[in-house]
């Protein structure tokens, strides 16, 4: 496929994205990481900002005043994760203004916004910062330069080292991941002293205070990305002494210690990606290690924050709804303060928020038809990203509605259907989410620019939540484990059948697109059913054998597939799309990033070459500067143009 063939598609995509983004150049087009002072009088949020359609957005910290988003500091570079001190007088945030891509701690003091001062630098880049309950210290989670990024962060590593060796010199890997360790440091605000508190040999993936004299961490004994899946909950004294509190047969995340140090709250969930946690709420007594499972009324917990020593705030997902609540400890009484069909992702993959001392919650809310806006429960909208670009998008993106259908085994499946005006039937593109343990909500652009773009061109887009998706409890999430590409296959096929029967979808024009697990499923479905007119697998897994020996999360794949690649005839063979390529009749555009360590680009290449060998139309597009997904401009423009052209060529909306 030459560029000449995609010229019209490229023009369409460019005009669309310019109409969406140009009116917001230099101002936030997305909001994430909301935070509110304990008394509820001050709010901050991270804004994603494009100055032109080039690269990835920078980030900056904003406050809401008089209905407007106003920057809190004028420094260069990117700034993110703002956090008020317990008394609200000082704002901590992270910025890479000294060296691009390397974030360090900055403080804005004296109850006013202006120019921040830098805390002493730590070796590496700071991924998160938390105030101690007494407000005297800030905990820093520090990743060494060269540490792995999770798939949701784009995979690859957090820093590209300057190449000082000759061009012929080999790329070396001795399996030790020496540059990839994650450690914990504490900055004492009054003195500016910075001290490491985690011991050597302990890799701390995420951490929080537990009282003001110790921290609690999700930790492992090695730093490789696969190690997160078996990490444990560990209590660390500021002297560096450690005590393991809890292990799990699945995954642990979102640790949060009570202000008095008596309790640790943590989410337990079956997970497919680091930091993408939606699960049960566990309460651990630090003195005894006793564990209680608290009832959250069917909500998968995705964010935890202590309101005080007896009250724990949580935000989560219940089916398609966002929920926030305060639960008493240890009694377990729940007061829900928010339940809405609006999404509260705030730029992350799952709902999140921030709590005031009186139990209100600050969230960024949106839907497919409502642009992101900042809301403190019980108050009017504080600020919004609304601008002429959001008005344009709303005018062309059609409508979204929740739909349900029944899988062959009787399980009810949810989805979001976005469609143009009119009665239908419409050509249908199924947009398959990654994970597999994640889920769609009704959210702005459905997270992917291709959704409103396709709707604008006359396609309906179905975003399904098959078995394995978040928001319906651990039993539902666990249904995909050891059966990837099994029963979930029919969750998609039955959804398509239902929309065809309802007169909404044209059964002769059905396509597939998805990234990561969605890439696997886009490749897998065309081996199982010949109905599909076109498919665009992005960052897929297509060969579980080669995935097992090239991916940085190969152990995860073996666990989720319940397959040993050394044993013949297991699911590593029977669930590999590349080994069933002879069944495919669907033209496929196979997309990958050259820097992807999670699903390496060879996965897309193998499927492409297998299809070509069997005479199936196939194109391979590997983007040299991209990782897990295509995120930066102008590569994103090119990718969207190729995807749009692929569908128009093989299943035209007209």
XYZ file of C-alpha atoms in Angstrom:
654
model
C 0.000 0.000 0.000
C 1.650 3.184 -1.184
C 1.095 6.572 0.377
C -0.618 7.653 -2.854
C -3.472 5.250 -2.166
C -4.116 6.717 1.266
C -3.904 10.379 0.227
C -7.645 11.011 0.487
C -7.899 9.106 3.773
C -4.928 11.034 5.135
C -6.582 14.310 4.155
C -9.834 13.250 5.852
C -8.062 12.236 9.061
C -5.905 15.358 9.146
C -8.884 17.663 8.650
C -10.816 15.791 11.343
C -8.047 15.904 13.944
C -7.181 19.501 13.196
C -10.807 20.484 13.695
C -10.774 18.607 17.006
C -7.422 19.790 18.371
C -6.395 23.101 16.815
C -8.899 25.195 18.810
C -7.285 23.790 21.970
C -3.632 24.160 20.984
C -1.806 25.404 24.066
C -4.631 24.504 26.468
C -5.837 21.212 27.982
C -7.642 18.835 25.674
C -7.816 16.088 28.312
C -7.815 16.012 32.128
C -6.299 13.464 34.494
C -5.074 13.024 38.091
C -7.615 15.258 39.882
C -6.781 16.231 43.467
C -8.595 18.296 46.080
C -7.405 19.837 49.349
C -8.782 18.243 52.485
C -11.110 21.186 53.140
C -12.414 21.132 49.571
C -11.478 24.738 48.806
C -8.725 24.094 46.261
C -8.544 21.686 43.348
C -5.807 20.795 40.888
C -5.704 18.569 37.840
C -3.201 17.516 35.199
C -4.013 18.643 31.689
C -2.740 17.029 28.496
C -1.742 19.771 26.054
C -0.967 19.748 22.349
C 0.765 22.791 20.897
C 0.715 21.268 17.408
C 0.027 17.867 15.867
C 3.522 16.664 16.619
C 4.829 14.163 19.149
C 2.815 13.258 22.243
C 1.006 15.805 24.429
C 2.946 17.572 27.139
C 1.300 17.815 30.535
C 0.775 20.762 32.859
C -0.854 21.335 36.246
C -4.011 23.463 36.419
C -6.364 24.752 39.066
C -10.045 25.595 38.582
C -10.950 29.220 39.296
C -14.181 30.937 38.284
C -15.013 28.099 35.924
C -11.688 28.279 34.117
C -8.610 26.064 34.096
C -5.553 28.131 35.008
C -1.924 26.925 35.129
C -0.410 26.910 38.604
C 3.203 27.330 37.523
C 5.029 28.691 34.510
C 7.900 26.230 34.322
C 8.881 24.543 31.075
C 8.678 20.855 30.233
C 5.889 18.615 31.496
C 4.374 18.615 34.976
C 2.007 16.070 36.466
C 0.522 14.386 39.539
C -0.229 17.428 41.729
C -0.881 16.654 45.399
C -1.826 19.030 48.220
C -0.199 18.632 51.619
C -2.604 17.532 54.388
C -3.081 21.137 55.558
C -3.503 22.369 51.970
C -0.715 24.951 52.182
C 1.804 23.283 49.863
C 1.423 21.681 46.482
C 3.791 18.916 45.419
C 4.043 17.882 41.779
C 6.431 16.147 39.401
C 8.161 17.849 36.484
C 10.821 17.071 33.891
C 11.768 20.731 33.374
C 15.436 20.019 34.146
C 15.816 17.104 31.735
C 13.124 15.881 29.365
C 11.595 12.584 30.422
C 13.188 12.558 33.891
C 10.637 13.686 36.480
C 11.642 15.107 39.848
C 9.776 16.580 42.831
C 8.788 20.263 42.949
C 7.028 22.182 45.726
C 4.814 25.260 45.710
C 4.535 26.593 49.257
C 2.941 29.387 51.313
C -0.641 28.801 50.172
C -0.119 30.445 46.806
C 0.614 29.408 43.249
C 3.568 30.728 41.310
C 7.094 29.513 40.749
C 7.977 26.199 42.322
C 11.260 25.209 43.869
C 12.914 21.896 43.134
C 13.581 19.280 45.769
C 16.972 17.570 45.572
C 17.112 15.225 42.585
C 16.980 11.464 43.005
C 18.703 8.997 40.648
C 16.150 8.062 38.015
C 12.682 9.402 37.309
C 9.917 9.863 39.895
C 6.720 8.024 38.960
C 4.542 9.132 41.918
C 4.716 11.192 45.117
C 2.641 11.016 48.321
C 2.542 13.292 51.370
C 2.998 11.709 54.783
C -0.042 12.055 57.100
C 1.827 14.612 59.248
C 2.723 16.694 56.180
C 6.440 16.671 56.966
C 7.659 14.282 54.269
C 6.972 13.241 50.683
C 7.326 9.637 49.538
C 8.816 9.233 46.061
C 8.489 6.174 43.855
C 11.604 6.232 41.681
C 12.241 4.164 38.559
C 15.781 3.706 37.335
C 16.476 4.988 33.847
C 15.879 2.108 31.491
C 13.077 0.552 33.578
C 10.258 -1.187 31.733
C 7.040 0.663 31.030
C 3.762 -1.215 31.318
C 1.766 -1.928 28.195
C -0.737 0.761 29.165
C 2.127 3.258 29.250
C 3.236 2.297 25.752
C 5.765 -0.425 26.662
C 9.437 0.045 25.873
C 11.519 1.687 28.603
C 11.237 5.005 30.419
C 14.440 6.437 28.925
C 16.337 6.094 25.690
C 20.013 6.057 26.489
C 22.351 8.130 24.328
C 24.249 5.700 22.121
C 27.967 6.195 22.632
C 29.134 2.915 21.102
C 29.978 2.409 17.406
C 27.152 1.490 15.048
C 28.378 -2.100 14.675
C 28.356 -2.794 18.422
C 25.866 -5.500 19.471
C 22.822 -4.886 21.605
C 23.496 -6.780 24.840
C 21.102 -8.346 27.337
C 22.326 -10.516 30.202
C 18.875 -10.876 31.784
C 19.719 -8.927 34.941
C 17.662 -5.746 34.296
C 20.222 -3.785 36.302
C 18.915 -0.414 35.078
C 15.294 -1.277 35.748
C 14.954 -1.300 39.548
C 12.265 0.751 41.260
C 13.074 2.168 44.692
C 11.465 4.355 47.372
C 12.849 7.650 48.657
C 11.631 10.168 51.223
C 12.064 13.944 51.004
C 11.912 15.786 54.339
C 10.336 19.098 53.403
C 11.800 21.281 56.170
C 15.424 20.282 55.526
C 15.267 19.282 51.859
C 17.035 16.033 52.725
C 16.312 13.087 50.426
C 16.875 9.553 51.727
C 16.377 6.130 50.191
C 14.149 3.935 52.363
C 13.713 0.730 50.355
C 16.520 -1.821 50.661
C 18.616 -3.171 47.823
C 17.111 -6.253 46.226
C 13.500 -5.122 46.706
C 11.726 -3.730 43.641
C 8.834 -1.449 44.642
C 6.192 -1.131 41.927
C 3.921 1.209 43.874
C 3.782 2.399 47.466
C 1.979 4.609 49.983
C 2.379 5.810 53.557
C 1.160 3.710 56.491
C 1.280 6.205 59.317
C 4.156 8.683 59.134
C 6.921 6.261 60.064
C 6.516 3.455 57.558
C 5.359 2.778 54.023
C 3.580 -0.096 52.351
C 4.567 -1.297 48.907
C 3.693 -3.769 46.189
C 7.140 -5.313 45.856
C 9.066 -8.118 44.201
C 12.586 -9.505 44.456
C 13.462 -8.634 40.849
C 12.606 -5.735 38.512
C 11.500 -7.444 35.281
C 7.981 -6.556 34.130
C 6.801 -10.141 34.571
C 7.737 -9.978 38.275
C 4.821 -7.633 39.013
C 2.318 -10.425 38.501
C 3.623 -12.305 41.571
C 4.521 -9.260 43.702
C 3.580 -9.144 47.381
C 2.434 -6.518 49.887
C 5.358 -5.441 52.062
C 5.636 -3.074 55.035
C 8.833 -0.990 55.054
C 10.069 0.962 58.052
C 11.859 4.221 57.239
C 15.034 2.528 58.449
C 14.658 0.029 55.591
C 13.469 -2.964 57.655
C 10.825 -4.931 55.773
C 8.033 -7.330 56.657
C 5.885 -9.190 54.148
C 2.198 -8.633 54.896
C 0.361 -10.447 52.123
C 0.785 -12.562 49.035
C -1.879 -13.585 46.529
C -2.588 -16.194 43.889
C -3.609 -13.314 41.610
C -2.409 -9.682 41.689
C -2.302 -6.902 44.289
C -2.423 -3.165 43.688
C -3.497 0.284 44.926
C -1.886 -0.004 48.403
C -3.046 2.613 50.921
C -2.063 2.744 54.605
C -4.259 4.389 57.237
C -2.991 7.662 58.779
C -2.473 5.951 62.147
C -0.621 2.988 60.603
C -3.079 0.367 61.903
C -4.487 -0.747 58.571
C -3.508 -1.283 54.980
C -6.118 -1.319 52.234
C -5.244 -3.036 48.983
C -7.091 -4.263 45.894
C -6.835 -7.927 44.932
C -7.660 -8.719 41.325
C -6.844 -10.968 38.442
C -4.957 -8.548 36.164
C -3.500 -8.576 32.701
C -1.577 -5.295 32.914
C 0.424 -3.553 35.631
C -1.355 -0.570 37.245
C -4.594 -1.655 35.565
C -6.257 -3.033 38.686
C -9.984 -3.477 39.326
C -10.876 -5.865 42.096
C -11.863 -6.785 45.622
C -11.080 -4.579 48.628
C -8.898 -6.219 51.274
C -8.152 -4.733 54.693
C -4.961 -5.901 56.411
C -4.219 -5.246 60.085
C -0.536 -4.295 60.230
C 0.062 -5.613 63.773
C -1.264 -9.124 63.155
C -1.431 -9.526 59.378
C -5.110 -10.474 59.667
C -6.995 -9.947 56.403
C -10.638 -9.001 55.862
C -12.470 -8.802 52.528
C -14.801 -5.778 52.593
C -18.121 -5.667 50.739
C -18.194 -2.893 48.121
C -21.699 -3.650 46.846
C -20.612 -5.172 43.571
C -18.070 -2.475 42.733
C -14.644 -3.411 41.399
C -12.295 -1.057 43.259
C -9.941 0.992 41.063
C -8.770 3.778 43.443
C -8.189 3.962 47.227
C -7.628 6.928 49.555
C -8.010 7.224 53.327
C -10.325 10.047 54.430
C -9.193 9.629 58.048
C -8.123 6.781 60.336
C -11.646 5.268 60.395
C -12.909 6.051 56.891
C -11.592 4.781 53.573
C -12.655 6.280 50.256
C -12.786 4.163 47.134
C -13.696 4.697 43.500
C -14.569 1.878 41.176
C -16.514 0.312 38.366
C -19.872 -1.443 38.609
C -20.820 -2.796 35.230
C -20.876 0.359 33.048
C -21.207 2.797 35.967
C -18.625 4.762 37.937
C -19.026 4.544 41.717
C -17.408 6.387 44.644
C -18.016 5.564 48.288
C -16.686 5.909 51.810
C -16.442 2.758 53.926
C -15.931 2.657 57.687
C -13.016 0.653 59.073
C -13.108 -1.958 60.358
C -16.917 -2.088 60.465
C -17.492 -2.022 56.711
C -20.513 0.316 56.528
C -20.670 1.864 53.030
C -21.929 5.314 52.064
C -21.996 5.802 48.315
C -21.321 9.418 47.388
C -21.402 8.956 43.606
C -23.010 6.530 41.193
C -23.213 7.623 37.576
C -23.271 6.275 34.050
C -20.689 8.932 33.185
C -17.094 7.756 32.996
C -14.689 8.997 35.685
C -11.454 7.692 34.174
C -9.666 11.045 34.182
C -7.333 9.883 31.433
C -6.537 6.594 33.133
C -7.964 3.181 32.289
C -10.328 2.969 35.263
C -12.339 5.399 37.431
C -10.375 7.488 39.931
C -10.930 10.550 42.115
C -9.870 12.419 45.247
C -11.680 12.806 48.585
C -12.220 15.723 50.947
C -12.224 15.404 54.744
C -16.043 15.468 54.788
C -16.284 12.615 52.255
C -16.982 14.432 49.006
C -15.185 13.244 45.900
C -13.527 15.154 43.046
C -13.724 13.442 39.662
C -13.235 14.164 35.980
C -16.454 13.063 34.294
C -17.324 12.580 30.649
C -19.308 10.501 28.188
C -19.256 9.995 24.432
C -21.389 13.102 24.038
C -20.128 15.156 27.017
C -16.556 16.491 27.062
C -14.424 15.972 30.212
C -15.298 18.275 33.088
C -14.136 18.598 36.688
C -16.780 17.982 39.353
C -16.722 18.020 43.166
C -19.741 16.078 44.419
C -22.471 18.350 45.690
C -21.151 21.326 43.704
C -21.636 22.709 40.166
C -19.131 21.862 37.430
C -15.821 23.488 38.374
C -14.276 23.602 34.893
C -14.461 21.917 31.492
C -12.249 21.438 28.455
C -15.081 22.656 26.202
C -13.935 24.599 23.123
C -14.899 24.771 19.426
C -13.075 21.484 18.802
C -15.267 19.627 21.264
C -18.334 21.145 19.622
C -17.082 19.910 16.243
C -16.484 16.416 17.563
C -19.920 16.263 19.133
C -21.463 17.362 15.814
C -19.890 14.540 13.776
C -19.467 11.678 16.260
C -23.060 10.469 16.304
C -24.582 8.984 19.432
C -23.698 6.254 21.921
C -25.950 3.828 23.746
C -25.491 0.859 26.037
C -26.472 -2.453 24.449
C -26.671 -5.966 25.845
C -26.948 -9.400 24.302
C -26.776 -13.021 25.390
C -23.810 -15.266 24.640
C -24.462 -18.879 23.555
C -23.944 -20.130 27.126
C -26.529 -17.670 28.505
C -24.105 -15.064 29.868
C -25.282 -11.472 29.397
C -22.689 -9.259 27.693
C -22.542 -5.445 27.682
C -21.275 -3.066 25.059
C -21.437 0.512 23.834
C -22.747 1.117 20.319
C -21.781 4.386 18.613
C -23.559 5.151 15.364
C -24.382 7.868 12.861
C -27.816 9.408 12.472
C -30.341 7.304 10.564
C -32.069 3.976 10.842
C -29.425 1.564 9.612
C -28.348 -1.087 9.012
C -24.851 0.384 9.142
C -21.522 -1.154 8.232
C -20.150 -2.248 11.605
C -16.638 -2.079 13.034
C -16.100 -3.981 16.285
C -13.538 -2.143 18.436
C -12.031 -4.738 20.778
C -10.441 -3.631 24.041
C -7.077 -4.721 25.353
C -6.235 -6.515 28.540
C -8.157 -8.798 28.280
C -9.071 -7.605 31.790
C -10.189 -4.047 31.200
C -13.531 -2.610 30.080
C -15.194 0.100 28.088
C -17.409 2.746 29.602
C -19.412 5.353 27.747
C -16.582 7.871 27.521
C -15.350 10.758 25.375
C -14.330 9.364 21.938
C -14.493 5.887 23.516
C -10.774 6.497 24.268
C -9.834 5.897 20.646
C -9.779 8.528 17.907
C -10.827 5.896 15.387
C -14.329 5.617 16.918
C -15.729 9.106 16.157
C -13.689 9.173 12.957
C -15.368 5.989 11.694
C -18.804 7.163 12.803
C -18.263 10.416 10.913
C -17.644 8.336 7.779
C -20.894 6.390 8.221
C -19.841 3.330 10.243
C -21.358 2.062 13.470
C -18.772 1.022 16.067
C -19.450 -1.590 18.744
C -17.192 -1.577 21.839
C -17.955 -4.844 23.689
C -17.133 -5.953 27.244
C -16.850 -9.745 26.917
C -16.185 -12.179 29.747
C -12.902 -11.188 31.365
C -13.828 -7.505 31.437
C -13.672 -5.368 34.586
C -16.666 -4.124 36.554
C -18.521 -7.388 37.066
C -16.538 -9.020 39.835
C -13.638 -11.399 39.969
C -15.569 -14.467 38.877
C -16.530 -12.728 35.620
C -13.003 -11.404 35.097
C -11.549 -14.848 35.730
C -13.671 -16.459 33.026
C -11.057 -15.506 30.412
C -8.128 -17.009 32.323
C -6.962 -20.300 30.766
C -9.478 -19.749 27.946
C -8.254 -16.753 25.917
C -9.780 -17.116 22.462
C -12.305 -19.659 23.773
C -15.741 -18.703 25.072
C -14.941 -14.995 24.700
C -14.802 -15.586 20.929
C -18.546 -16.198 20.945
C -19.229 -13.142 23.099
C -18.133 -11.054 20.095
C -19.815 -13.175 17.426
C -23.141 -13.252 19.277
C -22.984 -9.475 19.723
C -22.583 -9.018 15.979
C -25.459 -11.441 15.355
C -27.668 -9.498 17.772
C -27.018 -6.171 16.039
C -27.688 -7.707 12.633
C -30.963 -9.183 13.896
C -31.965 -5.784 15.342
C -31.402 -4.128 11.967
C -28.527 -2.003 13.232
C -25.633 -3.756 11.472
C -25.107 -4.910 7.909
C -23.918 -8.504 8.191
C -22.077 -8.236 4.857
C -19.937 -5.322 6.044
C -18.409 -6.174 9.429
C -14.844 -5.292 10.396
C -12.544 -5.595 13.396
C -10.003 -3.323 15.064
C -8.260 -3.530 18.416
C -4.943 -3.227 20.190
C -2.981 -5.590 22.445
C -5.472 -8.298 23.463
C -7.805 -6.554 21.040
C -5.111 -7.110 18.420
C -4.931 -10.801 19.298
C -8.703 -11.116 19.097
C -8.865 -9.194 15.794
C -6.403 -11.732 14.364
C -8.033 -14.692 16.095
C -11.617 -13.996 15.022
C -10.729 -13.991 11.320
C -9.375 -17.542 11.766
C -12.656 -18.647 13.363
C -15.235 -17.001 11.105
C -15.090 -15.888 7.466
C -17.823 -13.237 7.765
C -15.403 -10.345 8.336
C -14.741 -7.955 5.470
C -11.638 -6.299 6.979
C -9.531 -6.400 10.128
C -6.898 -4.157 11.699
C -4.978 -6.027 14.444
C -2.814 -3.536 16.378
C 0.056 -4.680 18.644
C -1.305 -8.229 18.497
C -0.247 -11.600 19.817
C -0.446 -14.045 16.924
C 1.963 -16.829 17.967
C 1.999 -17.869 21.621
C 5.199 -19.865 21.048
C 7.336 -16.950 19.880
C 5.505 -14.630 22.314
C 6.726 -16.885 25.135
C 10.355 -16.299 24.222
C 10.373 -12.671 23.065
C 7.921 -10.750 25.289
C 8.826 -9.136 28.616
C 5.555 -10.524 30.032
C 5.854 -14.037 28.651
C 5.142 -15.651 32.034
C 1.857 -13.747 32.166
C 0.879 -15.198 28.788
C 1.623 -18.741 29.895
C -0.457 -18.296 33.072
C -3.417 -16.704 31.297
C -3.335 -19.316 28.560
C -2.578 -22.190 30.955
C -0.202 -23.529 28.348
C 3.383 -24.724 28.397
C 5.028 -24.093 25.010
C 7.306 -27.088 25.575
C 4.298 -29.402 25.646
C 2.882 -30.187 22.178
C -0.784 -29.614 21.428
C -1.556 -27.126 24.217
C -3.393 -23.820 23.775
C -0.074 -22.276 22.752
C -0.717 -24.131 19.510
C -4.501 -24.250 19.259
C -5.008 -20.550 20.124
C -2.274 -19.073 17.912
C -3.800 -17.205 14.932
C -0.636 -17.636 12.851
C -1.016 -21.411 13.026
C -4.546 -21.217 11.623
C -3.823 -18.682 8.886
C -5.002 -21.094 6.192
C -8.581 -20.511 7.395
C -8.436 -16.739 6.899
C -10.269 -15.004 4.063
C -10.313 -11.510 5.606
C -7.932 -8.769 4.386
C -5.793 -7.678 7.345
C -3.827 -4.499 8.060
C -1.305 -5.607 10.696
C 0.099 -2.771 12.842
C 2.901 -2.746 15.428
C 5.464 -0.532 17.100
C 9.139 -1.415 16.756
C 9.793 -0.530 20.432
C 7.086 -2.772 21.881
C 8.428 -5.195 24.481
C 5.008 -6.533 25.535
C 3.791 -7.776 22.159
C 6.925 -7.460 20.009
C 6.519 -6.400 16.366
C 7.456 -9.871 15.179
C 3.951 -10.953 16.208
C 2.358 -8.733 13.553
C 5.035 -9.695 11.032
C 4.451 -13.431 11.517
C 0.722 -13.112 10.898
C 1.281 -10.904 7.860
C 3.711 -13.347 6.306
C 1.439 -16.309 7.029
C -1.485 -14.537 5.353
C 0.570 -13.600 2.310
C 1.732 -17.211 2.010
C -1.931 -18.272 1.855
C -2.902 -15.618 -0.676
C -4.841 -13.420 1.743
C -4.569 -9.634 1.203
C -2.357 -8.303 3.996
C -0.312 -5.196 4.756
C 2.252 -4.847 7.540
C 2.879 -1.424 9.099
C 5.600 -1.260 11.758
C 6.182 2.216 13.202
C 9.874 2.618 14.127
C 9.414 5.100 17.006
C 6.273 3.587 18.567
C 5.786 1.003 21.299
C 2.555 -0.678 22.426
C 0.104 1.193 20.218
C 0.565 4.231 17.979
C 0.494 7.361 20.131
C 2.645 10.157 18.716
C 1.940 12.502 15.829
C 2.441 12.281 12.870
C 2.585 8.466 13.176
C -0.943 8.493 14.617
C -2.210 10.434 11.598
C -0.654 7.890 9.271
C -2.032 4.929 11.224
C -5.580 6.325 11.366
C -5.477 7.132 7.657
C -4.359 3.592 6.808
C -7.042 2.080 9.046
C -9.768 4.279 7.564
C -8.569 3.493 4.033
C -8.523 -0.230 4.806
C -12.159 -0.238 5.891
C -13.250 2.021 3.031
C -11.495 -0.233 0.541
C -12.892 -3.528 1.799
C -16.269 -2.532 3.334
C -17.126 0.985 2.137
C -19.655 2.908 4.186
C -21.096 4.388 1.014
